Structure formats: structure tokens, C-alpha cells
Amino acid sequence: QLTMSLNSSTLLNEGNAQGAKRNTECLESLLQSPSPIQDNPLQQLQLASQEVLEKAKRSGRSKCPRCNSSRMFYCYTCFVPVETVPTKEIPTVKLPLKIDIIKHPNETDGKSTAVHAKLLAPDDVTIYKYPCIPEYEEKRHEIALIFPGPNSVSVKDIAFHLQKYTKKSVCPSDDDCSREPLLKQAKIEPEAEKNPNECISSSRSEGTRLKKIIFIDSTWNQTNKIITDERLQGLLQIELKTRKTCFWRHQKGKPDTYLSTIEAIYYFLVDYHQEILKESYKGQYDNLLFFFSFMYTLIKDAKCCAGKE
């Protein structure tokens, strides 16, 4: 479940009837009292009030306002909160760049955390179901793909590597490079007295600015079909190596650095904010984990109650 292994579902999501019945008594006790947070690694997040989720938890499943399906918290097919979770009480996060999520057709909707991103950052996130994905070829100098591999680079090295992609896209041959059209077009203030070196530096900064990030929503074993798609070839690949997952559906045999999709999005943005934007992080994107952190606590408490931990 890496930047792609998104398998997040609510505790009461599409679980089988037998399993739900087995946990009924445990859940009933959890509904009556808040869970302890001392064992919650997500407790330091600066989140909006989750009281709306607490209320929805107590009232149980509700209808999706669009398809009328019975869901818990939100509808993972329509990307909207259920009737017991008013949209106005759900936080909205503004992202510094656009995000495309490519979802494997066999990925179970109810187990995916990708929908969290769409619910919480609706203006900046688009979810595509493979193979219906965009063409990225002409924009590869401003797009990166979050995916581990031998050619992946760290977040702090994005600007350097995108600059090389820009040169390739603008200068297919050495002769063409002498014109440097992108650098000339990118000048913001073409004043005669400006230092030429400053102009070039500023131009390159503009020309290599990242505008979109692509995430793959799939289990690790399903990613090969997507990552080898010709439409994704030639894109700069970024790998997140320093974070550990809190995901409750972590895939057996995979490193704990393989994150669920919403975790990967969140941690990438935190690193991007600090490493690329060079700004101090003050919780600007924490609410992307609004649903994730709530479910983490709910499921952890249920496991404890059931004697599994």
C-alpha cells in the first residue's frame, strides 16, 4: 500500500456480516466513550473538530445523498459525505498544486483512501479509473509521479531534476538549445538593468515549477499494469522514504514505508512545503488526514477491545 496501496475503509465499511456481528459489543462500548490518544501517533495533527464524525458514528450508517447507498461517513463512489455528515462541517484544504489519482479498476472502492483527498481538497484533486487517464507527454516538465524505483528522486531534488526535463522538452537537439525559448518566455520582469544571471535563475525557477503530482491508487501487486503504461513513461518519479505508515490494512511483506494513498499525499505536501516552497510548516495540510486519523483511532480501539493488541 504505497503511495498507491490505498486500502482505507471505515471500520463499519463493507465488512462481512459475520465480522460485524462479532464486533458489535465492542463497538457499542466504543460509541459511549472517547478513545485514549496517548497511543495515537497522529495525535499531534492540527485537525478541525471531528465531532461531526463522532455523531455519525453513534447514529450508524446513512444514505448517500446522490445514489442513496448505505454508507458510513461518506460515499466512496460519489465522493460526497452521507446525510448525517453535513458538508459544511467537513474541512476544506487548499493545495499548492494539482493532484491526479489513478485508481486501479480492481481496487475495492470501500478500501481506498483516495476518496479522502477528493472529499477534503475537491478543487485540487481528480480521481481517474485506469485505463481512462490523461495524456501527460507535453506537460512532463511540470509533472511528477510518486512511485518508488531505481530512478526515483527525493522531494528536495525535484527542482534540479525537473530543470533537466524542461531542457529536454524544449531542446530536442543541441542546435535547438541555443535559442532557449523557455527561459526567455519565463522572464517576469524583463528590465534592461537587471542582472542577466538573476534573470536566468528566475526563469529557470519558473520553467521548472511543479504543477501536478500523480499518485497511483492500488495494492502493490496491482501497480505494474499502471506504472508500465506508456502514458506515464518519461515522468519524473519521486519516492517518499522517511515516513512510516499508520494504515490498518498494511500489506504483508511490504516495508512500513509503503504508505496508504492519503498518507503519501499528505507527507509529500509537507515535504514539498518545506523543501521546495521553503516555508515553515504549520499544519496547513493536516486536515487531509481528517477521516484517516478518526478511522485509525476507531479501528485501533476496536482491536484493543477485541484483545488483538
PDB file of N, CA and C in Angstrom, residues 170-264:
ATOM      1  N   VAL A 170      12.210  21.240 -24.257  1.00  0.00           N
ATOM      2  CA  VAL A 170      12.309  22.458 -25.055  1.00  0.00           C
ATOM      3  C   VAL A 170      13.384  22.339 -26.107  1.00  0.00           C
ATOM      4  N   CYS A 171      14.439  21.580 -25.814  1.00  0.00           N
ATOM      5  CA  CYS A 171      15.585  21.493 -26.712  1.00  0.00           C
ATOM      6  C   CYS A 171      15.816  20.059 -27.161  1.00  0.00           C
ATOM      7  N   PRO A 172      15.070  19.549 -28.127  1.00  0.00           N
ATOM      8  CA  PRO A 172      15.228  18.177 -28.563  1.00  0.00           C
ATOM      9  C   PRO A 172      16.592  17.907 -29.180  1.00  0.00           C
ATOM     10  N   SER A 173      17.298  18.968 -29.643  1.00  0.00           N
ATOM     11  CA  SER A 173      18.629  18.785 -30.201  1.00  0.00           C
ATOM     12  C   SER A 173      19.538  19.895 -29.703  1.00  0.00           C
ATOM     13  N   ASP A 174      20.821  19.714 -29.849  1.00  0.00           N
ATOM     14  CA  ASP A 174      21.778  20.715 -29.386  1.00  0.00           C
ATOM     15  C   ASP A 174      21.610  22.036 -30.109  1.00  0.00           C
ATOM     16  N   ASP A 175      21.309  21.983 -31.414  1.00  0.00           N
ATOM     17  CA  ASP A 175      21.131  23.210 -32.188  1.00  0.00           C
ATOM     18  C   ASP A 175      19.963  24.019 -31.661  1.00  0.00           C
ATOM     19  N   ASP A 176      18.881  23.307 -31.338  1.00  0.00           N
ATOM     20  CA  ASP A 176      17.694  23.998 -30.853  1.00  0.00           C
ATOM     21  C   ASP A 176      17.946  24.671 -29.504  1.00  0.00           C
ATOM     22  N   CYS A 177      18.864  24.095 -28.733  1.00  0.00           N
ATOM     23  CA  CYS A 177      19.093  24.612 -27.376  1.00  0.00           C
ATOM     24  C   CYS A 177      19.654  26.028 -27.381  1.00  0.00           C
ATOM     25  N   SER A 178      20.282  26.420 -28.449  1.00  0.00           N
ATOM     26  CA  SER A 178      20.881  27.751 -28.491  1.00  0.00           C
ATOM     27  C   SER A 178      19.835  28.846 -28.395  1.00  0.00           C
ATOM     28  N   ARG A 179      18.587  28.503 -28.717  1.00  0.00           N
ATOM     29  CA  ARG A 179      17.532  29.511 -28.705  1.00  0.00           C
ATOM     30  C   ARG A 179      16.977  29.762 -27.309  1.00  0.00           C
ATOM     31  N   GLU A 180      16.989  28.745 -26.453  1.00  0.00           N
ATOM     32  CA  GLU A 180      16.459  28.858 -25.095  1.00  0.00           C
ATOM     33  C   GLU A 180      15.121  29.590 -25.014  1.00  0.00           C
ATOM     34  N   PRO A 181      14.126  29.166 -25.781  1.00  0.00           N
ATOM     35  CA  PRO A 181      12.843  29.883 -25.795  1.00  0.00           C
ATOM     36  C   PRO A 181      12.132  29.888 -24.454  1.00  0.00           C
ATOM     37  N   LEU A 182      12.235  28.774 -23.703  1.00  0.00           N
ATOM     38  CA  LEU A 182      11.508  28.716 -22.442  1.00  0.00           C
ATOM     39  C   LEU A 182      12.030  29.753 -21.452  1.00  0.00           C
ATOM     40  N   LEU A 183      13.351  29.909 -21.404  1.00  0.00           N
ATOM     41  CA  LEU A 183      13.926  30.851 -20.459  1.00  0.00           C
ATOM     42  C   LEU A 183      13.516  32.278 -20.789  1.00  0.00           C
ATOM     43  N   LYS A 184      13.462  32.595 -22.070  1.00  0.00           N
ATOM     44  CA  LYS A 184      13.073  33.948 -22.463  1.00  0.00           C
ATOM     45  C   LYS A 184      11.610  34.214 -22.144  1.00  0.00           C
ATOM     46  N   GLN A 185      10.770  33.237 -22.382  1.00  0.00           N
ATOM     47  CA  GLN A 185       9.347  33.411 -22.126  1.00  0.00           C
ATOM     48  C   GLN A 185       9.058  33.488 -20.636  1.00  0.00           C
ATOM     49  N   ALA A 186       9.922  32.884 -19.839  1.00  0.00           N
ATOM     50  CA  ALA A 186       9.649  32.793 -18.414  1.00  0.00           C
ATOM     51  C   ALA A 186      10.044  34.041 -17.639  1.00  0.00           C
ATOM     52  N   LYS A 187      10.732  34.965 -18.250  1.00  0.00           N
ATOM     53  CA  LYS A 187      11.151  36.168 -17.540  1.00  0.00           C
ATOM     54  C   LYS A 187       9.941  36.965 -17.078  1.00  0.00           C
ATOM     55  N   ILE A 188       9.935  37.292 -15.801  1.00  0.00           N
ATOM     56  CA  ILE A 188       8.789  38.001 -15.227  1.00  0.00           C
ATOM     57  C   ILE A 188       8.942  39.510 -15.386  1.00  0.00           C
ATOM     58  N   GLU A 189      10.153  40.004 -15.161  1.00  0.00           N
ATOM     59  CA  GLU A 189      10.391  41.441 -15.265  1.00  0.00           C
ATOM     60  C   GLU A 189      11.576  41.693 -16.194  1.00  0.00           C
ATOM     61  N   PRO A 190      11.360  41.770 -17.512  1.00  0.00           N
ATOM     62  CA  PRO A 190      12.456  41.925 -18.475  1.00  0.00           C
ATOM     63  C   PRO A 190      13.008  43.354 -18.504  1.00  0.00           C
ATOM     64  N   GLU A 191      13.564  43.784 -17.369  1.00  0.00           N
ATOM     65  CA  GLU A 191      14.110  45.120 -17.298  1.00  0.00           C
ATOM     66  C   GLU A 191      15.567  45.117 -17.741  1.00  0.00           C
ATOM     67  N   ALA A 192      15.979  46.135 -18.489  1.00  0.00           N
ATOM     68  CA  ALA A 192      17.308  46.194 -19.074  1.00  0.00           C
ATOM     69  C   ALA A 192      18.406  46.183 -18.021  1.00  0.00           C
ATOM     70  N   GLU A 193      18.146  46.831 -16.885  1.00  0.00           N
ATOM     71  CA  GLU A 193      19.184  46.956 -15.880  1.00  0.00           C
ATOM     72  C   GLU A 193      19.326  45.710 -15.008  1.00  0.00           C
ATOM     73  N   LYS A 194      18.476  44.708 -15.224  1.00  0.00           N
ATOM     74  CA  LYS A 194      18.503  43.531 -14.370  1.00  0.00           C
ATOM     75  C   LYS A 194      19.750  42.687 -14.637  1.00  0.00           C
ATOM     76  N   ASN A 195      20.283  42.114 -13.587  1.00  0.00           N
ATOM     77  CA  ASN A 195      21.442  41.249 -13.710  1.00  0.00           C
ATOM     78  C   ASN A 195      21.067  40.028 -14.545  1.00  0.00           C
ATOM     79  N   PRO A 196      21.819  39.743 -15.631  1.00  0.00           N
ATOM     80  CA  PRO A 196      21.493  38.590 -16.506  1.00  0.00           C
ATOM     81  C   PRO A 196      21.425  37.285 -15.737  1.00  0.00           C
ATOM     82  N   ASN A 197      22.326  37.088 -14.779  1.00  0.00           N
ATOM     83  CA  ASN A 197      22.317  35.845 -14.008  1.00  0.00           C
ATOM     84  C   ASN A 197      21.049  35.702 -13.184  1.00  0.00           C
ATOM     85  N   GLU A 198      20.552  36.824 -12.663  1.00  0.00           N
ATOM     86  CA  GLU A 198      19.318  36.797 -11.892  1.00  0.00           C
ATOM     87  C   GLU A 198      18.146  36.426 -12.783  1.00  0.00           C
ATOM     88  N   CYS A 199      18.164  36.956 -14.015  1.00  0.00           N
ATOM     89  CA  CYS A 199      17.084  36.650 -14.960  1.00  0.00           C
ATOM     90  C   CYS A 199      17.039  35.163 -15.268  1.00  0.00           C
ATOM     91  N   ILE A 200      18.217  34.587 -15.516  1.00  0.00           N
ATOM     92  CA  ILE A 200      18.271  33.169 -15.864  1.00  0.00           C
ATOM     93  C   ILE A 200      17.815  32.317 -14.688  1.00  0.00           C
ATOM     94  N   SER A 201      18.275  32.691 -13.487  1.00  0.00           N
ATOM     95  CA  SER A 201      17.885  31.941 -12.295  1.00  0.00           C
ATOM     96  C   SER A 201      16.387  32.001 -12.084  1.00  0.00           C
ATOM     97  N   SER A 202      15.822  33.196 -12.221  1.00  0.00           N
ATOM     98  CA  SER A 202      14.379  33.370 -12.051  1.00  0.00           C
ATOM     99  C   SER A 202      13.626  32.606 -13.116  1.00  0.00           C
ATOM    100  N   SER A 203      14.140  32.646 -14.356  1.00  0.00           N
ATOM    101  CA  SER A 203      13.473  31.973 -15.465  1.00  0.00           C
ATOM    102  C   SER A 203      13.456  30.471 -15.263  1.00  0.00           C
ATOM    103  N   ARG A 204      14.565  29.952 -14.820  1.00  0.00           N
ATOM    104  CA  ARG A 204      14.636  28.512 -14.607  1.00  0.00           C
ATOM    105  C   ARG A 204      13.695  28.092 -13.493  1.00  0.00           C
ATOM    106  N   SER A 205      13.616  28.934 -12.475  1.00  0.00           N
ATOM    107  CA  SER A 205      12.699  28.651 -11.378  1.00  0.00           C
ATOM    108  C   SER A 205      11.272  28.576 -11.891  1.00  0.00           C
ATOM    109  N   GLU A 206      10.903  29.505 -12.769  1.00  0.00           N
ATOM    110  CA  GLU A 206       9.563  29.498 -13.347  1.00  0.00           C
ATOM    111  C   GLU A 206       9.375  28.287 -14.248  1.00  0.00           C
ATOM    112  N   GLY A 207      10.394  28.026 -15.071  1.00  0.00           N
ATOM    113  CA  GLY A 207      10.267  26.957 -16.053  1.00  0.00           C
ATOM    114  C   GLY A 207      10.208  25.575 -15.454  1.00  0.00           C
ATOM    115  N   THR A 208      10.756  25.417 -14.228  1.00  0.00           N
ATOM    116  CA  THR A 208      10.771  24.087 -13.624  1.00  0.00           C
ATOM    117  C   THR A 208       9.785  23.970 -12.467  1.00  0.00           C
ATOM    118  N   ARG A 209       8.867  24.873 -12.380  1.00  0.00           N
ATOM    119  CA  ARG A 209       7.910  24.825 -11.277  1.00  0.00           C
ATOM    120  C   ARG A 209       6.963  23.638 -11.427  1.00  0.00           C
ATOM    121  N   LEU A 210       6.854  22.880 -10.363  1.00  0.00           N
ATOM    122  CA  LEU A 210       5.973  21.719 -10.366  1.00  0.00           C
ATOM    123  C   LEU A 210       4.520  22.173 -10.282  1.00  0.00           C
ATOM    124  N   LYS A 211       3.681  21.598 -11.128  1.00  0.00           N
ATOM    125  CA  LYS A 211       2.274  21.998 -11.143  1.00  0.00           C
ATOM    126  C   LYS A 211       1.319  20.857 -10.809  1.00  0.00           C
ATOM    127  N   LYS A 212       1.781  19.628 -11.010  1.00  0.00           N
ATOM    128  CA  LYS A 212       0.870  18.498 -10.760  1.00  0.00           C
ATOM    129  C   LYS A 212       1.658  17.283 -10.280  1.00  0.00           C
ATOM    130  N   ILE A 213       1.030  16.543  -9.368  1.00  0.00           N
ATOM    131  CA  ILE A 213       1.600  15.301  -8.859  1.00  0.00           C
ATOM    132  C   ILE A 213       0.608  14.168  -9.134  1.00  0.00           C
ATOM    133  N   ILE A 214       1.140  13.019  -9.540  1.00  0.00           N
ATOM    134  CA  ILE A 214       0.308  11.854  -9.841  1.00  0.00           C
ATOM    135  C   ILE A 214       0.547  10.773  -8.784  1.00  0.00           C
ATOM    136  N   PHE A 215      -0.527  10.220  -8.270  1.00  0.00           N
ATOM    137  CA  PHE A 215      -0.453   9.112  -7.322  1.00  0.00           C
ATOM    138  C   PHE A 215      -1.193   7.911  -7.915  1.00  0.00           C
ATOM    139  N   ILE A 216      -0.705   6.724  -7.621  1.00  0.00           N
ATOM    140  CA  ILE A 216      -1.360   5.500  -8.082  1.00  0.00           C
ATOM    141  C   ILE A 216      -2.102   4.870  -6.910  1.00  0.00           C
ATOM    142  N   ASP A 217      -3.370   4.624  -7.105  1.00  0.00           N
ATOM    143  CA  ASP A 217      -4.227   4.059  -6.054  1.00  0.00           C
ATOM    144  C   ASP A 217      -4.425   2.578  -6.332  1.00  0.00           C
ATOM    145  N   SER A 218      -3.619   1.768  -5.673  1.00  0.00           N
ATOM    146  CA  SER A 218      -3.640   0.342  -5.967  1.00  0.00           C
ATOM    147  C   SER A 218      -2.868  -0.407  -4.901  1.00  0.00           C
ATOM    148  N   THR A 219      -3.107  -1.697  -4.795  1.00  0.00           N
ATOM    149  CA  THR A 219      -2.239  -2.516  -3.963  1.00  0.00           C
ATOM    150  C   THR A 219      -0.919  -2.667  -4.711  1.00  0.00           C
ATOM    151  N   TRP A 220       0.117  -2.989  -3.972  1.00  0.00           N
ATOM    152  CA  TRP A 220       1.431  -3.089  -4.590  1.00  0.00           C
ATOM    153  C   TRP A 220       1.448  -4.097  -5.739  1.00  0.00           C
ATOM    154  N   ASN A 221       0.790  -5.225  -5.552  1.00  0.00           N
ATOM    155  CA  ASN A 221       0.806  -6.269  -6.577  1.00  0.00           C
ATOM    156  C   ASN A 221       0.056  -5.879  -7.845  1.00  0.00           C
ATOM    157  N   GLN A 222      -0.767  -4.823  -7.769  1.00  0.00           N
ATOM    158  CA  GLN A 222      -1.531  -4.417  -8.948  1.00  0.00           C
ATOM    159  C   GLN A 222      -0.895  -3.249  -9.700  1.00  0.00           C
ATOM    160  N   THR A 223       0.197  -2.720  -9.168  1.00  0.00           N
ATOM    161  CA  THR A 223       0.723  -1.472  -9.740  1.00  0.00           C
ATOM    162  C   THR A 223       1.412  -1.638 -11.083  1.00  0.00           C
ATOM    163  N   ASN A 224       1.949  -2.815 -11.353  1.00  0.00           N
ATOM    164  CA  ASN A 224       2.754  -2.992 -12.560  1.00  0.00           C
ATOM    165  C   ASN A 224       2.014  -2.606 -13.832  1.00  0.00           C
ATOM    166  N   LYS A 225       0.745  -2.951 -13.896  1.00  0.00           N
ATOM    167  CA  LYS A 225      -0.035  -2.658 -15.099  1.00  0.00           C
ATOM    168  C   LYS A 225      -0.129  -1.160 -15.349  1.00  0.00           C
ATOM    169  N   ILE A 226      -0.236  -0.392 -14.280  1.00  0.00           N
ATOM    170  CA  ILE A 226      -0.369   1.057 -14.418  1.00  0.00           C
ATOM    171  C   ILE A 226       0.976   1.725 -14.645  1.00  0.00           C
ATOM    172  N   ILE A 227       1.975   1.376 -13.846  1.00  0.00           N
ATOM    173  CA  ILE A 227       3.263   2.056 -13.915  1.00  0.00           C
ATOM    174  C   ILE A 227       3.967   1.815 -15.252  1.00  0.00           C
ATOM    175  N   THR A 228       3.625   0.727 -15.927  1.00  0.00           N
ATOM    176  CA  THR A 228       4.251   0.451 -17.222  1.00  0.00           C
ATOM    177  C   THR A 228       3.466   1.045 -18.389  1.00  0.00           C
ATOM    178  N   ASP A 229       2.363   1.714 -18.107  1.00  0.00           N
ATOM    179  CA  ASP A 229       1.576   2.341 -19.172  1.00  0.00           C
ATOM    180  C   ASP A 229       2.420   3.402 -19.878  1.00  0.00           C
ATOM    181  N   GLU A 230       2.380   3.407 -21.193  1.00  0.00           N
ATOM    182  CA  GLU A 230       3.228   4.323 -21.964  1.00  0.00           C
ATOM    183  C   GLU A 230       2.940   5.784 -21.666  1.00  0.00           C
ATOM    184  N   ARG A 231       1.728   6.085 -21.207  1.00  0.00           N
ATOM    185  CA  ARG A 231       1.377   7.474 -20.912  1.00  0.00           C
ATOM    186  C   ARG A 231       2.077   8.004 -19.661  1.00  0.00           C
ATOM    187  N   LEU A 232       2.625   7.098 -18.850  1.00  0.00           N
ATOM    188  CA  LEU A 232       3.330   7.514 -17.644  1.00  0.00           C
ATOM    189  C   LEU A 232       4.847   7.428 -17.797  1.00  0.00           C
ATOM    190  N   GLN A 233       5.305   6.968 -18.966  1.00  0.00           N
ATOM    191  CA  GLN A 233       6.739   6.845 -19.163  1.00  0.00           C
ATOM    192  C   GLN A 233       7.371   8.222 -19.345  1.00  0.00           C
ATOM    193  N   GLY A 234       8.577   8.376 -18.835  1.00  0.00           N
ATOM    194  CA  GLY A 234       9.293   9.630 -19.007  1.00  0.00           C
ATOM    195  C   GLY A 234       8.986  10.669 -17.952  1.00  0.00           C
ATOM    196  N   LEU A 235       8.087  10.344 -17.018  1.00  0.00           N
ATOM    197  CA  LEU A 235       7.771  11.296 -15.955  1.00  0.00           C
ATOM    198  C   LEU A 235       8.796  11.181 -14.824  1.00  0.00           C
ATOM    199  N   LEU A 236       9.102  12.290 -14.208  1.00  0.00           N
ATOM    200  CA  LEU A 236       9.974  12.278 -13.048  1.00  0.00           C
ATOM    201  C   LEU A 236       9.289  11.495 -11.928  1.00  0.00           C
ATOM    202  N   GLN A 237      10.021  10.569 -11.306  1.00  0.00           N
ATOM    203  CA  GLN A 237       9.463   9.766 -10.220  1.00  0.00           C
ATOM    204  C   GLN A 237      10.040  10.200  -8.877  1.00  0.00           C
ATOM    205  N   ILE A 238       9.141  10.344  -7.907  1.00  0.00           N
ATOM    206  CA  ILE A 238       9.508  10.767  -6.565  1.00  0.00           C
ATOM    207  C   ILE A 238       9.230   9.627  -5.594  1.00  0.00           C
ATOM    208  N   GLU A 239      10.126   9.431  -4.652  1.00  0.00           N
ATOM    209  CA  GLU A 239       9.917   8.392  -3.648  1.00  0.00           C
ATOM    210  C   GLU A 239       9.965   8.998  -2.248  1.00  0.00           C
ATOM    211  N   LEU A 240       9.019   8.596  -1.424  1.00  0.00           N
ATOM    212  CA  LEU A 240       8.980   9.024  -0.030  1.00  0.00           C
ATOM    213  C   LEU A 240       9.573   7.896   0.817  1.00  0.00           C
ATOM    214  N   LYS A 241      10.715   8.137   1.420  1.00  0.00           N
ATOM    215  CA  LYS A 241      11.436   7.053   2.083  1.00  0.00           C
ATOM    216  C   LYS A 241      11.481   7.154   3.602  1.00  0.00           C
ATOM    217  N   THR A 242      11.123   8.293   4.131  1.00  0.00           N
ATOM    218  CA  THR A 242      11.378   8.519   5.559  1.00  0.00           C
ATOM    219  C   THR A 242      10.145   8.409   6.453  1.00  0.00           C
ATOM    220  N   ARG A 243       8.972   8.186   5.877  1.00  0.00           N
ATOM    221  CA  ARG A 243       7.744   8.112   6.686  1.00  0.00           C
ATOM    222  C   ARG A 243       7.294   6.675   6.870  1.00  0.00           C
ATOM    223  N   LYS A 244       6.641   6.431   7.990  1.00  0.00           N
ATOM    224  CA  LYS A 244       6.110   5.102   8.260  1.00  0.00           C
ATOM    225  C   LYS A 244       4.585   5.144   8.295  1.00  0.00           C
ATOM    226  N   THR A 245       3.983   4.118   7.745  1.00  0.00           N
ATOM    227  CA  THR A 245       2.531   4.094   7.628  1.00  0.00           C
ATOM    228  C   THR A 245       1.837   3.799   8.955  1.00  0.00           C
ATOM    229  N   CYS A 246       0.658   4.367   9.098  1.00  0.00           N
ATOM    230  CA  CYS A 246      -0.229   4.048  10.226  1.00  0.00           C
ATOM    231  C   CYS A 246      -1.430   3.247   9.712  1.00  0.00           C
ATOM    232  N   PHE A 247      -1.375   2.872   8.452  1.00  0.00           N
ATOM    233  CA  PHE A 247      -2.530   2.253   7.813  1.00  0.00           C
ATOM    234  C   PHE A 247      -2.840   0.891   8.391  1.00  0.00           C
ATOM    235  N   TRP A 248      -4.107   0.662   8.644  1.00  0.00           N
ATOM    236  CA  TRP A 248      -4.547  -0.574   9.287  1.00  0.00           C
ATOM    237  C   TRP A 248      -4.668  -1.731   8.307  1.00  0.00           C
ATOM    238  N   ARG A 249      -4.496  -1.479   7.028  1.00  0.00           N
ATOM    239  CA  ARG A 249      -4.539  -2.552   6.031  1.00  0.00           C
ATOM    240  C   ARG A 249      -3.184  -2.718   5.355  1.00  0.00           C
ATOM    241  N   HIS A 250      -2.138  -2.535   6.113  1.00  0.00           N
ATOM    242  CA  HIS A 250      -0.788  -2.639   5.550  1.00  0.00           C
ATOM    243  C   HIS A 250      -0.573  -4.021   4.954  1.00  0.00           C
ATOM    244  N   GLN A 251       0.043  -4.052   3.771  1.00  0.00           N
ATOM    245  CA  GLN A 251       0.213  -5.312   3.062  1.00  0.00           C
ATOM    246  C   GLN A 251       1.365  -6.126   3.625  1.00  0.00           C
ATOM    247  N   LYS A 252       1.103  -7.388   3.828  1.00  0.00           N
ATOM    248  CA  LYS A 252       2.107  -8.279   4.390  1.00  0.00           C
ATOM    249  C   LYS A 252       3.342  -8.334   3.489  1.00  0.00           C
ATOM    250  N   GLY A 253       4.495  -8.327   4.135  1.00  0.00           N
ATOM    251  CA  GLY A 253       5.732  -8.463   3.390  1.00  0.00           C
ATOM    252  C   GLY A 253       6.250  -7.178   2.785  1.00  0.00           C
ATOM    253  N   LYS A 254       5.543  -6.069   2.970  1.00  0.00           N
ATOM    254  CA  LYS A 254       5.967  -4.791   2.406  1.00  0.00           C
ATOM    255  C   LYS A 254       6.528  -3.901   3.518  1.00  0.00           C
ATOM    256  N   PRO A 255       7.506  -3.065   3.181  1.00  0.00           N
ATOM    257  CA  PRO A 255       8.098  -2.181   4.195  1.00  0.00           C
ATOM    258  C   PRO A 255       7.056  -1.239   4.789  1.00  0.00           C
ATOM    259  N   ASP A 256       7.287  -0.813   6.023  1.00  0.00           N
ATOM    260  CA  ASP A 256       6.329   0.105   6.644  1.00  0.00           C
ATOM    261  C   ASP A 256       6.456   1.517   6.090  1.00  0.00           C
ATOM    262  N   THR A 257       7.368   1.704   5.126  1.00  0.00           N
ATOM    263  CA  THR A 257       7.466   2.997   4.447  1.00  0.00           C
ATOM    264  C   THR A 257       6.527   3.058   3.243  1.00  0.00           C
ATOM    265  N   TYR A 258       5.836   1.952   2.961  1.00  0.00           N
ATOM    266  CA  TYR A 258       4.836   1.950   1.895  1.00  0.00           C
ATOM    267  C   TYR A 258       3.547   2.508   2.479  1.00  0.00           C
ATOM    268  N   LEU A 259       3.188   3.681   2.038  1.00  0.00           N
ATOM    269  CA  LEU A 259       2.088   4.417   2.644  1.00  0.00           C
ATOM    270  C   LEU A 259       0.763   4.193   1.941  1.00  0.00           C
ATOM    271  N   SER A 260      -0.322   4.433   2.659  1.00  0.00           N
ATOM    272  CA  SER A 260      -1.630   4.473   2.003  1.00  0.00           C
ATOM    273  C   SER A 260      -1.642   5.738   1.148  1.00  0.00           C
ATOM    274  N   THR A 261      -2.562   5.846   0.230  1.00  0.00           N
ATOM    275  CA  THR A 261      -2.568   6.969  -0.695  1.00  0.00           C
ATOM    276  C   THR A 261      -2.710   8.310   0.007  1.00  0.00           C
ATOM    277  N   ILE A 262      -3.606   8.407   0.951  1.00  0.00           N
ATOM    278  CA  ILE A 262      -3.814   9.698   1.610  1.00  0.00           C
ATOM    279  C   ILE A 262      -2.604  10.069   2.459  1.00  0.00           C
ATOM    280  N   GLU A 263      -1.938   9.079   3.041  1.00  0.00           N
ATOM    281  CA  GLU A 263      -0.710   9.361   3.785  1.00  0.00           C
ATOM    282  C   GLU A 263       0.371   9.876   2.838  1.00  0.00           C
ATOM    283  N   ALA A 264       0.500   9.233   1.685  1.00  0.00           N
ATOM    284  CA  ALA A 264       1.515   9.641   0.716  1.00  0.00           C
ATOM    285  C   ALA A 264       1.277  11.071   0.244  1.00  0.00           C
TER     286      ALA A 264
END
